[in-house]
Amino acid sequence: MADLEAQIPALAAEVAKAGDTVKALKEAKASKAEIDAAVKELKRAKTAMDAITKAIAAQNANPFDANRDGLESLCKRRFFYRPAFEIYGGVAGFFTYGPPGCAVKNNLISLWRRHFVIEEGLFEIEDTNIMPHNVLKASGHVDRFNDFMVKDLKDEAAFFRADKLLEESMENIIKDPTATPEQKEEATKVAAQADGYSQTELGDILKKYNIKSPLTGNDLSDPYPFNLMFPTPIGPTGDLQGYLRPETAQGIFLNFKYCLEQNGGQMPFGMAQVGKAFRNEIAPRGGLIRQREFTQCEIEFFCKPVINEDGSIVTGGKGGKPHPKFDLVKDEVLTLFPSPQQLAAQSTIDMTVGEAVEKGIIANESLGYMVARTQSFLLRAGIKRKYLRFRQHLPTEMAHYACDCWDAEIMFSHGWVESVGVADRSAFDLNAHSTATGQELVAIEKLAKPIKKMVVSTKKVAAGLGKEFKADAKKVVEYFDGLSDSEKLALKAECKEAGSKTVEIDGKSFELLPKHTDFDEREETQHTVSYTPSVIEPSFGIDRILYAIFEHSYYEREDEAEEKVEEPKKDKKDKKKDAQKDQMERSVLNFPPEIAPVKCALLPLDMRVTRDARYEDMCRSLASSLSVMGISSRRDDSGVAIGRRYARGDELGIPFAITFDFETFEDKSITVRERDSCVQVRVPFDEAPQILSRLCDAQMSWDECRAQFPEQKQTASDKVGMKA
């Protein structure tokens, strides 16, 4: 593409020169032949320019754009999902899943549980959707869970999320074939940093690019913060302020010590939660990818640090947060987009997880392990490898709780969209809740060898503080207990040397005298060491992942070659109906069997088969056997051609179809058709449930099935889209 873009300036100059020549000849009243020749040259230059522009546009085109309308039509028609409250006009950012969408979503969550909760031995909890103010105040969400908003200065009802508006404007520059390489490079850098600009920086850059309201073209206000949480009163008086939870993570942190007890005090370990989260998005657009109520699957993996022989703890650096299973994933290749590459407008890099951790690109083993496991889950769920990358957060866009974060971004028709965040939250949350509640949220490790250590105790001085500080004595003691031993000794020395020291505690001044800081120092033998664990958090936006799977799974079969039959002319309405019907017969969702809404269709070859009394008994028996094995099935006895019934199942993403034909009653065999290849094999009736179970659980591939059982020759009426 760079070669094509390099040709633009020269071609633009040719067009300008040819245009000037035509203008000059006309002004000079040159001969018609001269003017015609000049016009011909101008047209040639413009044609060359248009060809290059179209070629660049084709290379820049999103590969999923072409199928988006067809997919959305399918999802609406087959009720995968629709806007919530639609008969009342709907409300932006809320959606209802229909039967197939609900089934795929539940299967995706079940796959997530198998992949993470079961395989990693996580402790799953279920916490409340409503949280009191003090919890979210301590976590930082009350003060800092904001997006910057701008509003149309002439239309009070038009609001926009400022960073997304900036990103869209930069994308337009990047796609503009007439923009210079320098302009595109700058736009790429700005887009990469859009989420990390401060309020002032964001306002300045919106003005620099003269960005207006996309709806009206009116001027926009300066950006201002908007808290994304939904407030709700708790109780009949409304005195207790609460919020709908903005994430499922906080419930995990509040129950850390109870799950640590369940694990026998052993570290490391992980906790998980699946549930709804709520964010009052400023301007939710893009369907399922930006909702006000959505499903999260979150993991908090509590790391065991490196503990040295002297009892010191190492949590930083590539060796500070080891993972016991890191060797299992170290050779997996990731597509990474580190922050230096983003800031320099460079491309992604491919490397193994082990190399990324060794070079310090990914901060530590535990973070690298979770990134690798996230990739394997997404690929297993149906995301295409070449449209998946991991982008590192820039320092300026890091969440208030994170010290490093990698987003699993998936390419679909909306561009590269963050769908999973894998963050190193350090010990921020446990420390915050411990400080707010006075509860110790720590892990305790037994040392390999006991160590001698000087300990500074406040017990002696604490007993005498009540007389002088009265009701505030507890605050002073808590202040002392919050100091490290070295800080206590420094305070003691300062008071002794200066005669006193004034400290601020909760906004109140206290004068400390030498007698108040006469702490005891003694040597103790320590057998254990306590620490606040750091946390690695993979956070999965299930609805975004689900929509990405829809787009990655959707395709339309090419029309099969068949004899052209001259048909009578039709009006526009009939042609539109025919086009919709053709699309219905070509649309396919090739979900992996593990997440397909229905695993198997049960079909009679035609209505003659259904008239045989044996059909009903055999069909019911097979459906029951499949159900016992956890395999969902759907029966279609309608009178339309078998090819059209196959197409109905393909639209829903049903991976296999079992067909009862006339041979079924003779030799107790049935055919199994695979959705994507349309190939059928004939298998014994009694073996079908076990075969389907192995196929759906990925214990047997379709190629292995074809090698084991004879292929069934298809007739014309078997083929998808063929009319009966």
Short mmCIF file of C-alpha atoms in Angstrom, two decimals, residues 201-447:
data_model
loop_
_atom_site.label_atom_id
_atom_site.label_comp_id
_atom_site.label_asym_id
_atom_site.label_seq_id
_atom_site.Cartn_x
_atom_site.Cartn_y
_atom_site.Cartn_z
CA GLU A 201 -5.25 17.68 26.11
CA LEU A 202 -8.40 16.16 24.66
CA GLY A 203 -10.05 19.56 24.36
CA ASP A 204 -6.98 21.06 22.67
CA ILE A 205 -6.70 18.30 20.08
CA LEU A 206 -10.42 18.37 19.25
CA LYS A 207 -9.99 22.08 18.50
CA LYS A 208 -6.78 21.48 16.53
CA TYR A 209 -8.60 19.18 14.11
CA ASN A 210 -11.74 21.36 14.16
CA ILE A 211 -13.94 18.38 15.05
CA LYS A 212 -17.65 19.14 14.95
CA SER A 213 -20.83 17.32 15.91
CA PRO A 214 -21.14 14.35 13.50
CA LEU A 215 -24.92 14.76 13.52
CA THR A 216 -25.31 18.48 12.87
CA GLY A 217 -21.89 19.93 12.12
CA ASN A 218 -22.31 22.30 15.08
CA ASP A 219 -19.52 23.30 17.45
CA LEU A 220 -18.85 21.10 20.48
CA SER A 221 -18.37 21.97 24.14
CA ASP A 222 -15.09 21.44 25.95
CA PRO A 223 -14.75 17.87 27.32
CA TYR A 224 -15.98 17.29 30.86
CA PRO A 225 -16.02 14.15 33.05
CA PHE A 226 -19.09 11.94 33.30
CA ASN A 227 -19.28 9.14 35.89
CA LEU A 228 -20.45 5.92 34.26
CA MET A 229 -22.08 4.29 37.29
CA PHE A 230 -25.85 3.95 37.75
CA PRO A 231 -26.75 5.27 41.25
CA THR A 232 -29.55 3.59 43.16
CA PRO A 233 -30.86 4.12 46.71
CA ILE A 234 -30.86 1.12 49.06
CA GLY A 235 -33.75 0.68 51.48
CA PRO A 236 -37.08 2.49 51.92
CA THR A 237 -35.58 5.72 53.25
CA GLY A 238 -33.02 6.01 50.48
CA ASP A 239 -30.39 7.08 53.00
CA LEU A 240 -27.94 4.36 51.96
CA GLN A 241 -26.45 5.21 48.57
CA GLY A 242 -25.69 2.32 46.25
CA TYR A 243 -24.71 1.71 42.62
CA LEU A 244 -25.23 -0.99 40.06
CA ARG A 245 -21.80 -2.59 39.93
CA PRO A 246 -19.56 -1.32 37.10
CA GLU A 247 -17.55 -4.56 37.12
CA THR A 248 -17.78 -7.97 38.75
CA ALA A 249 -14.24 -7.76 40.13
CA GLN A 250 -14.94 -5.92 43.38
CA GLY A 251 -17.08 -8.75 44.76
CA ILE A 252 -14.10 -11.05 44.26
CA PHE A 253 -11.72 -8.81 46.22
CA LEU A 254 -14.19 -8.48 49.11
CA ASN A 255 -14.29 -12.28 49.44
CA PHE A 256 -10.57 -12.92 48.93
CA LYS A 257 -9.80 -14.07 52.46
CA TYR A 258 -12.70 -16.54 52.53
CA CYS A 259 -11.57 -18.27 49.35
CA LEU A 260 -7.98 -18.22 50.62
CA GLU A 261 -9.28 -20.17 53.63
CA GLN A 262 -11.09 -22.57 51.25
CA ASN A 263 -7.73 -23.16 49.56
CA GLY A 264 -6.06 -23.98 52.87
CA GLY A 265 -4.13 -20.72 52.85
CA GLN A 266 -2.13 -21.90 49.83
CA MET A 267 -0.89 -19.46 47.20
CA PRO A 268 -1.18 -18.82 44.29
CA PHE A 269 -4.86 -19.32 43.51
CA GLY A 270 -7.59 -17.73 41.43
CA MET A 271 -11.20 -16.63 41.81
CA ALA A 272 -13.82 -16.12 39.11
CA GLN A 273 -17.23 -14.58 38.66
CA VAL A 274 -19.74 -14.47 35.81
CA GLY A 275 -22.48 -11.87 35.88
CA LYS A 276 -23.96 -8.60 34.76
CA ALA A 277 -22.12 -5.28 34.91
CA PHE A 278 -23.65 -1.87 34.30
CA ARG A 279 -22.20 1.29 32.77
CA ASN A 280 -24.19 4.37 31.85
CA GLU A 281 -22.50 4.79 28.47
CA ILE A 282 -22.62 8.32 27.06
CA ALA A 283 -23.64 7.45 23.50
CA PRO A 284 -23.91 3.68 23.03
CA ARG A 285 -23.60 2.80 19.37
CA GLY A 286 -22.54 -0.32 17.53
CA GLY A 287 -25.10 -2.82 18.77
CA LEU A 288 -23.78 -5.48 21.13
CA ILE A 289 -20.29 -4.00 21.38
CA ARG A 290 -21.28 -1.05 23.58
CA GLN A 291 -24.11 -1.74 25.99
CA ARG A 292 -25.29 -0.25 29.25
CA GLU A 293 -25.98 -3.69 30.70
CA PHE A 294 -23.64 -6.49 29.69
CA THR A 295 -22.14 -9.79 30.81
CA GLN A 296 -18.63 -10.08 32.20
CA CYS A 297 -16.56 -13.16 32.97
CA GLU A 298 -13.72 -12.08 35.24
CA ILE A 299 -10.79 -13.84 36.89
CA GLU A 300 -8.62 -12.52 39.69
CA PHE A 301 -5.43 -14.58 39.94
CA PHE A 302 -3.63 -13.88 43.22
CA CYS A 303 0.10 -14.25 42.67
CA LYS A 304 2.64 -15.79 45.00
CA PRO A 305 5.75 -13.59 44.95
CA VAL A 306 9.36 -14.67 45.20
CA ILE A 307 10.31 -14.85 48.91
CA ASN A 308 14.02 -14.66 49.66
CA GLU A 309 15.76 -16.43 52.56
CA ASP A 310 15.90 -13.18 54.54
CA GLY A 311 12.11 -12.83 54.28
CA SER A 312 12.21 -10.04 51.70
CA ILE A 313 9.57 -10.20 48.97
CA VAL A 314 10.09 -9.64 45.24
CA THR A 315 6.99 -8.67 43.24
CA GLY A 316 8.48 -6.53 40.48
CA GLY A 317 10.35 -7.44 37.30
CA LYS A 318 9.94 -10.41 35.00
CA GLY A 319 10.75 -12.87 37.82
CA GLY A 320 8.56 -11.24 40.46
CA LYS A 321 5.24 -12.93 39.67
CA PRO A 322 6.06 -16.47 38.53
CA HIS A 323 3.34 -18.83 37.34
CA PRO A 324 3.59 -22.58 38.07
CA LYS A 325 2.27 -23.53 34.59
CA PHE A 326 4.14 -20.94 32.51
CA ASP A 327 6.27 -23.59 30.77
CA LEU A 328 3.10 -25.01 29.19
CA VAL A 329 2.45 -21.80 27.22
CA LYS A 330 5.88 -20.21 26.77
CA ASP A 331 6.17 -21.35 23.13
CA GLU A 332 2.77 -20.00 22.03
CA VAL A 333 3.07 -17.22 19.45
CA LEU A 334 1.19 -13.98 20.08
CA THR A 335 0.58 -10.97 17.86
CA LEU A 336 1.57 -8.08 20.11
CA PHE A 337 1.13 -4.33 19.74
CA PRO A 338 3.37 -2.89 22.49
CA SER A 339 3.05 0.76 23.48
CA PRO A 340 6.37 1.84 21.85
CA GLN A 341 5.12 0.52 18.49
CA GLN A 342 1.86 2.43 18.89
CA LEU A 343 3.57 5.71 19.76
CA ALA A 344 5.89 5.35 16.78
CA ALA A 345 2.97 4.44 14.45
CA GLN A 346 4.62 1.08 13.75
CA SER A 347 3.01 -2.30 13.15
CA THR A 348 2.45 -5.32 15.39
CA ILE A 349 5.11 -7.91 16.17
CA ASP A 350 4.83 -11.69 16.46
CA MET A 351 6.74 -13.48 19.20
CA THR A 352 6.38 -16.28 21.72
CA VAL A 353 5.08 -15.62 25.21
CA GLY A 354 8.40 -16.75 26.65
CA GLU A 355 10.36 -14.29 24.53
CA ALA A 356 7.97 -11.44 25.36
CA VAL A 357 8.42 -12.04 29.11
CA GLU A 358 12.18 -12.51 28.79
CA LYS A 359 12.51 -9.16 26.98
CA GLY A 360 10.24 -7.39 29.46
CA ILE A 361 7.60 -6.60 26.82
CA ILE A 362 5.08 -8.53 28.93
CA ALA A 363 5.85 -7.67 32.54
CA ASN A 364 5.88 -11.10 34.19
CA GLU A 365 5.08 -14.80 33.83
CA SER A 366 1.62 -14.66 35.41
CA LEU A 367 0.53 -11.87 33.07
CA GLY A 368 2.02 -13.71 30.08
CA TYR A 369 0.32 -16.96 31.08
CA MET A 370 -3.10 -15.33 31.23
CA VAL A 371 -2.57 -13.59 27.88
CA ALA A 372 -1.71 -16.94 26.28
CA ARG A 373 -4.68 -18.70 27.87
CA THR A 374 -6.94 -15.89 26.70
CA GLN A 375 -5.75 -16.39 23.13
CA SER A 376 -6.35 -20.14 23.20
CA PHE A 377 -9.89 -19.58 24.55
CA LEU A 378 -10.78 -17.06 21.84
CA LEU A 379 -9.46 -19.31 19.07
CA ARG A 380 -11.36 -22.26 20.49
CA ALA A 381 -14.54 -20.15 20.58
CA GLY A 382 -14.31 -19.35 16.86
CA ILE A 383 -12.20 -16.18 16.56
CA LYS A 384 -9.91 -16.23 13.51
CA ARG A 385 -6.23 -16.05 14.41
CA LYS A 386 -5.25 -13.41 11.85
CA TYR A 387 -7.88 -11.01 13.21
CA LEU A 388 -6.68 -11.19 16.83
CA ARG A 389 -3.97 -9.10 18.47
CA PHE A 390 -2.94 -8.00 21.97
CA ARG A 391 -2.49 -4.25 22.39
CA GLN A 392 -0.65 -2.86 25.40
CA HIS A 393 -2.22 0.11 27.15
CA LEU A 394 -0.25 3.31 26.87
CA PRO A 395 0.97 4.72 30.22
CA THR A 396 -1.49 7.61 29.86
CA GLU A 397 -4.54 5.37 29.33
CA MET A 398 -3.88 2.88 32.13
CA ALA A 399 -6.81 2.40 34.51
CA HIS A 400 -6.36 3.78 38.01
CA TYR A 401 -5.84 0.28 39.41
CA ALA A 402 -3.44 -1.14 36.78
CA CYS A 403 0.34 -1.14 36.39
CA ASP A 404 0.27 -2.99 33.04
CA CYS A 405 -2.55 -4.11 30.77
CA TRP A 406 -2.95 -5.91 27.45
CA ASP A 407 -6.23 -5.83 25.53
CA ALA A 408 -7.24 -8.71 23.31
CA GLU A 409 -8.48 -6.75 20.30
CA ILE A 410 -10.55 -8.48 17.63
CA MET A 411 -11.00 -7.14 14.11
CA PHE A 412 -14.53 -7.10 12.74
CA SER A 413 -16.71 -4.57 10.91
CA HIS A 414 -16.29 -2.00 13.71
CA GLY A 415 -12.49 -2.14 13.38
CA TRP A 416 -10.15 -3.38 16.10
CA VAL A 417 -12.31 -3.68 19.22
CA GLU A 418 -11.15 -4.37 22.78
CA SER A 419 -12.91 -7.56 23.89
CA VAL A 420 -10.75 -8.83 26.77
CA GLY A 421 -8.54 -6.86 29.13
CA VAL A 422 -5.69 -8.70 30.85
CA ALA A 423 -4.43 -6.36 33.58
CA ASP A 424 -1.79 -6.49 36.28
CA ARG A 425 -3.73 -4.72 39.05
CA SER A 426 -0.77 -5.07 41.47
CA ALA A 427 -2.17 -5.06 45.05
CA PHE A 428 -4.27 -1.92 44.54
CA ASP A 429 -7.72 -3.32 45.35
CA LEU A 430 -6.80 -5.47 48.36
CA ASN A 431 -4.84 -2.58 49.86
CA ALA A 432 -7.70 -0.15 49.20
CA HIS A 433 -10.33 -2.34 50.87
CA SER A 434 -7.97 -3.22 53.72
CA THR A 435 -7.35 0.47 54.43
CA ALA A 436 -11.06 1.31 54.26
CA THR A 437 -12.20 -1.52 56.55
CA GLY A 438 -9.21 -2.16 58.82
CA GLN A 439 -9.33 -5.83 57.75
CA GLU A 440 -6.09 -7.63 56.92
CA LEU A 441 -6.36 -8.95 53.36
CA VAL A 442 -3.04 -10.76 53.26
CA ALA A 443 -1.54 -14.16 52.61
CA ILE A 444 0.92 -15.82 54.98
CA GLU A 445 3.82 -17.98 53.85
CA LYS A 446 5.97 -20.22 56.03
CA LEU A 447 9.67 -19.47 55.62
#
